C-alpha cells in the first residue's frame, strides 16, 4: 500500500465522517423545528459503515441523542468495534506473517 493509497483512504474516511456529522446535524435541526426526522436505524447504520467518529462527535457537540437508550449504547459499541478493527488492521503487518509462514 502506497502513501497515495493511505492518503486517499484517509480522505475518504474524513469525508464519510463529515457527511455523517451533517446528517446528525440535520436530524437535530428537524427535532428542534418539529420537522421530518431521520430514523435511529439510519443514524446507526451510517455510524456502522464507517462514520462512528462523526456520529459521536455530533452526539457530543450537538448534544443529540445523549440520553436516548439503547441508541447511546449501540453507538458506543460501534465505536469500540471500529477501534478494535483499526488496531487489528494497523498491527496486521506484525501478525499476518505468523499466520501464513509458507505463503
PDB file of C-alpha atoms in Angstrom:
ATOM      1  CA  UNK A   1       0.000   0.000   0.000  1.00  0.00           C
ATOM      2  CA  UNK A   2       1.480   3.277  -1.090  1.00  0.00           C
ATOM      3  CA  UNK A   3       1.345   6.612   0.656  1.00  0.00           C
ATOM      4  CA  UNK A   4      -1.099   7.831  -2.000  1.00  0.00           C
ATOM      5  CA  UNK A   5      -3.432   4.924  -1.198  1.00  0.00           C
ATOM      6  CA  UNK A   6      -3.248   5.706   2.508  1.00  0.00           C
ATOM      7  CA  UNK A   7      -3.919   9.409   1.852  1.00  0.00           C
ATOM      8  CA  UNK A   8      -6.920   8.589  -0.346  1.00  0.00           C
ATOM      9  CA  UNK A   9      -8.343   6.227   2.265  1.00  0.00           C
ATOM     10  CA  UNK A  10      -7.870   8.845   4.996  1.00  0.00           C
ATOM     11  CA  UNK A  11      -9.587  11.480   2.832  1.00  0.00           C
ATOM     12  CA  UNK A  12     -12.499   9.117   2.155  1.00  0.00           C
ATOM     13  CA  UNK A  13     -12.778   8.378   5.873  1.00  0.00           C
ATOM     14  CA  UNK A  14     -12.801  12.092   6.680  1.00  0.00           C
ATOM     15  CA  UNK A  15     -15.460  12.850   4.048  1.00  0.00           C
ATOM     16  CA  UNK A  16     -17.649   9.982   5.268  1.00  0.00           C
ATOM     17  CA  UNK A  17     -17.449  11.207   8.858  1.00  0.00           C
ATOM     18  CA  UNK A  18     -18.233  14.789   7.813  1.00  0.00           C
ATOM     19  CA  UNK A  19     -21.297  13.516   5.941  1.00  0.00           C
ATOM     20  CA  UNK A  20     -22.428  11.545   8.990  1.00  0.00           C
ATOM     21  CA  UNK A  21     -21.914  14.595  11.209  1.00  0.00           C
ATOM     22  CA  UNK A  22     -24.023  16.633   8.762  1.00  0.00           C
ATOM     23  CA  UNK A  23     -26.830  14.050   8.799  1.00  0.00           C
ATOM     24  CA  UNK A  24     -26.885  14.132  12.610  1.00  0.00           C
ATOM     25  CA  UNK A  25     -26.981  17.932  12.425  1.00  0.00           C
ATOM     26  CA  UNK A  26     -29.970  17.799  10.058  1.00  0.00           C
ATOM     27  CA  UNK A  27     -31.777  15.426  12.405  1.00  0.00           C
ATOM     28  CA  UNK A  28     -31.064  17.657  15.392  1.00  0.00           C
ATOM     29  CA  UNK A  29     -32.359  20.685  13.498  1.00  0.00           C
ATOM     30  CA  UNK A  30     -35.507  18.775  12.496  1.00  0.00           C
ATOM     31  CA  UNK A  31     -36.014  17.758  16.138  1.00  0.00           C
ATOM     32  CA  UNK A  32     -35.885  21.385  17.245  1.00  0.00           C
ATOM     33  CA  UNK A  33     -38.202  22.592  14.479  1.00  0.00           C
ATOM     34  CA  UNK A  34     -40.645  19.684  14.648  1.00  0.00           C
ATOM     35  CA  UNK A  35     -39.798  18.577  11.113  1.00  0.00           C
ATOM     36  CA  UNK A  36     -39.206  15.271   9.381  1.00  0.00           C
ATOM     37  CA  UNK A  37     -36.768  13.112  11.373  1.00  0.00           C
ATOM     38  CA  UNK A  38     -34.131  10.636  10.302  1.00  0.00           C
ATOM     39  CA  UNK A  39     -34.676   7.193  11.797  1.00  0.00           C
ATOM     40  CA  UNK A  40     -32.376   5.917  14.524  1.00  0.00           C
ATOM     41  CA  UNK A  41     -31.697   2.865  12.363  1.00  0.00           C
ATOM     42  CA  UNK A  42     -30.368   5.106   9.581  1.00  0.00           C
ATOM     43  CA  UNK A  43     -28.238   7.118  12.003  1.00  0.00           C
ATOM     44  CA  UNK A  44     -26.728   3.943  13.482  1.00  0.00           C
ATOM     45  CA  UNK A  45     -26.199   2.388  10.049  1.00  0.00           C
ATOM     46  CA  UNK A  46     -24.245   5.444   8.956  1.00  0.00           C
ATOM     47  CA  UNK A  47     -22.098   5.087  12.058  1.00  0.00           C
ATOM     48  CA  UNK A  48     -21.591   1.377  11.384  1.00  0.00           C
ATOM     49  CA  UNK A  49     -20.422   1.808   7.787  1.00  0.00           C
ATOM     50  CA  UNK A  50     -17.535   3.947   8.971  1.00  0.00           C
ATOM     51  CA  UNK A  51     -18.927   7.173  10.341  1.00  0.00           C
ATOM     52  CA  UNK A  52     -18.708   6.374  14.030  1.00  0.00           C
ATOM     53  CA  UNK A  53     -16.314   9.213  14.826  1.00  0.00           C
ATOM     54  CA  UNK A  54     -18.546  11.729  13.060  1.00  0.00           C
ATOM     55  CA  UNK A  55     -21.593  10.307  14.836  1.00  0.00           C
ATOM     56  CA  UNK A  56     -20.003  10.500  18.284  1.00  0.00           C
ATOM     57  CA  UNK A  57     -18.662  13.983  17.572  1.00  0.00           C
ATOM     58  CA  UNK A  58     -22.131  15.128  16.513  1.00  0.00           C
ATOM     59  CA  UNK A  59     -23.686  13.488  19.544  1.00  0.00           C
ATOM     60  CA  UNK A  60     -21.354  15.341  21.892  1.00  0.00           C
ATOM     61  CA  UNK A  61     -21.082  18.696  20.113  1.00  0.00           C
ATOM     62  CA  UNK A  62     -24.749  18.981  19.163  1.00  0.00           C
ATOM     63  CA  UNK A  63     -25.995  17.271  22.347  1.00  0.00           C
ATOM     64  CA  UNK A  64     -28.058  14.972  20.136  1.00  0.00           C
ATOM     65  CA  UNK A  65     -29.449  11.678  21.470  1.00  0.00           C
ATOM     66  CA  UNK A  66     -27.188  11.786  24.511  1.00  0.00           C
ATOM     67  CA  UNK A  67     -29.853  10.374  26.832  1.00  0.00           C
ATOM     68  CA  UNK A  68     -31.589   8.049  24.379  1.00  0.00           C
ATOM     69  CA  UNK A  69     -31.103   4.354  25.179  1.00  0.00           C
ATOM     70  CA  UNK A  70     -30.342   1.926  23.625  1.00  0.00           C
ATOM     71  CA  UNK A  71     -29.096   4.350  20.947  1.00  0.00           C
ATOM     72  CA  UNK A  72     -26.190   5.531  23.123  1.00  0.00           C
ATOM     73  CA  UNK A  73     -25.047   2.027  23.967  1.00  0.00           C
ATOM     74  CA  UNK A  74     -25.251   0.803  20.379  1.00  0.00           C
ATOM     75  CA  UNK A  75     -23.285   3.807  19.134  1.00  0.00           C
ATOM     76  CA  UNK A  76     -20.643   3.210  21.818  1.00  0.00           C
ATOM     77  CA  UNK A  77     -20.419  -0.458  20.776  1.00  0.00           C
ATOM     78  CA  UNK A  78     -19.951   0.560  17.127  1.00  0.00           C
ATOM     79  CA  UNK A  79     -17.167   2.953  18.131  1.00  0.00           C
ATOM     80  CA  UNK A  80     -15.443   0.200  20.138  1.00  0.00           C
ATOM     81  CA  UNK A  81     -15.802  -2.224  17.211  1.00  0.00           C
ATOM     82  CA  UNK A  82     -14.209   0.310  14.877  1.00  0.00           C
ATOM     83  CA  UNK A  83     -11.368   0.842  17.353  1.00  0.00           C
ATOM     84  CA  UNK A  84     -10.703  -2.896  17.510  1.00  0.00           C
ATOM     85  CA  UNK A  85     -10.785  -3.176  13.708  1.00  0.00           C
ATOM     86  CA  UNK A  86      -8.418  -0.219  13.337  1.00  0.00           C
ATOM     87  CA  UNK A  87      -5.992  -1.749  15.854  1.00  0.00           C
ATOM     88  CA  UNK A  88      -6.144  -5.100  14.059  1.00  0.00           C
ATOM     89  CA  UNK A  89      -5.512  -3.501  10.669  1.00  0.00           C
ATOM     90  CA  UNK A  90      -2.600  -1.395  11.875  1.00  0.00           C
ATOM     91  CA  UNK A  91      -0.963  -4.395  13.509  1.00  0.00           C
ATOM     92  CA  UNK A  92      -1.674  -6.748  10.576  1.00  0.00           C
ATOM     93  CA  UNK A  93       1.879  -6.486   9.181  1.00  0.00           C
ATOM     94  CA  UNK A  94       3.100  -7.893  12.503  1.00  0.00           C
ATOM     95  CA  UNK A  95       0.860 -10.949  12.783  1.00  0.00           C
ATOM     96  CA  UNK A  96      -0.025 -11.936   9.200  1.00  0.00           C
ATOM     97  CA  UNK A  97       3.421 -13.479   8.511  1.00  0.00           C
ATOM     98  CA  UNK A  98       2.976 -15.662  11.586  1.00  0.00           C
ATOM     99  CA  UNK A  99      -0.398 -16.925  10.381  1.00  0.00           C
ATOM    100  CA  UNK A 100       0.824 -17.643   6.855  1.00  0.00           C
ATOM    101  CA  UNK A 101       4.506 -18.635   7.222  1.00  0.00           C
ATOM    102  CA  UNK A 102       4.713 -20.524   3.895  1.00  0.00           C
ATOM    103  CA  UNK A 103       2.626 -18.181   1.808  1.00  0.00           C
TER     104      UNK A 103
END
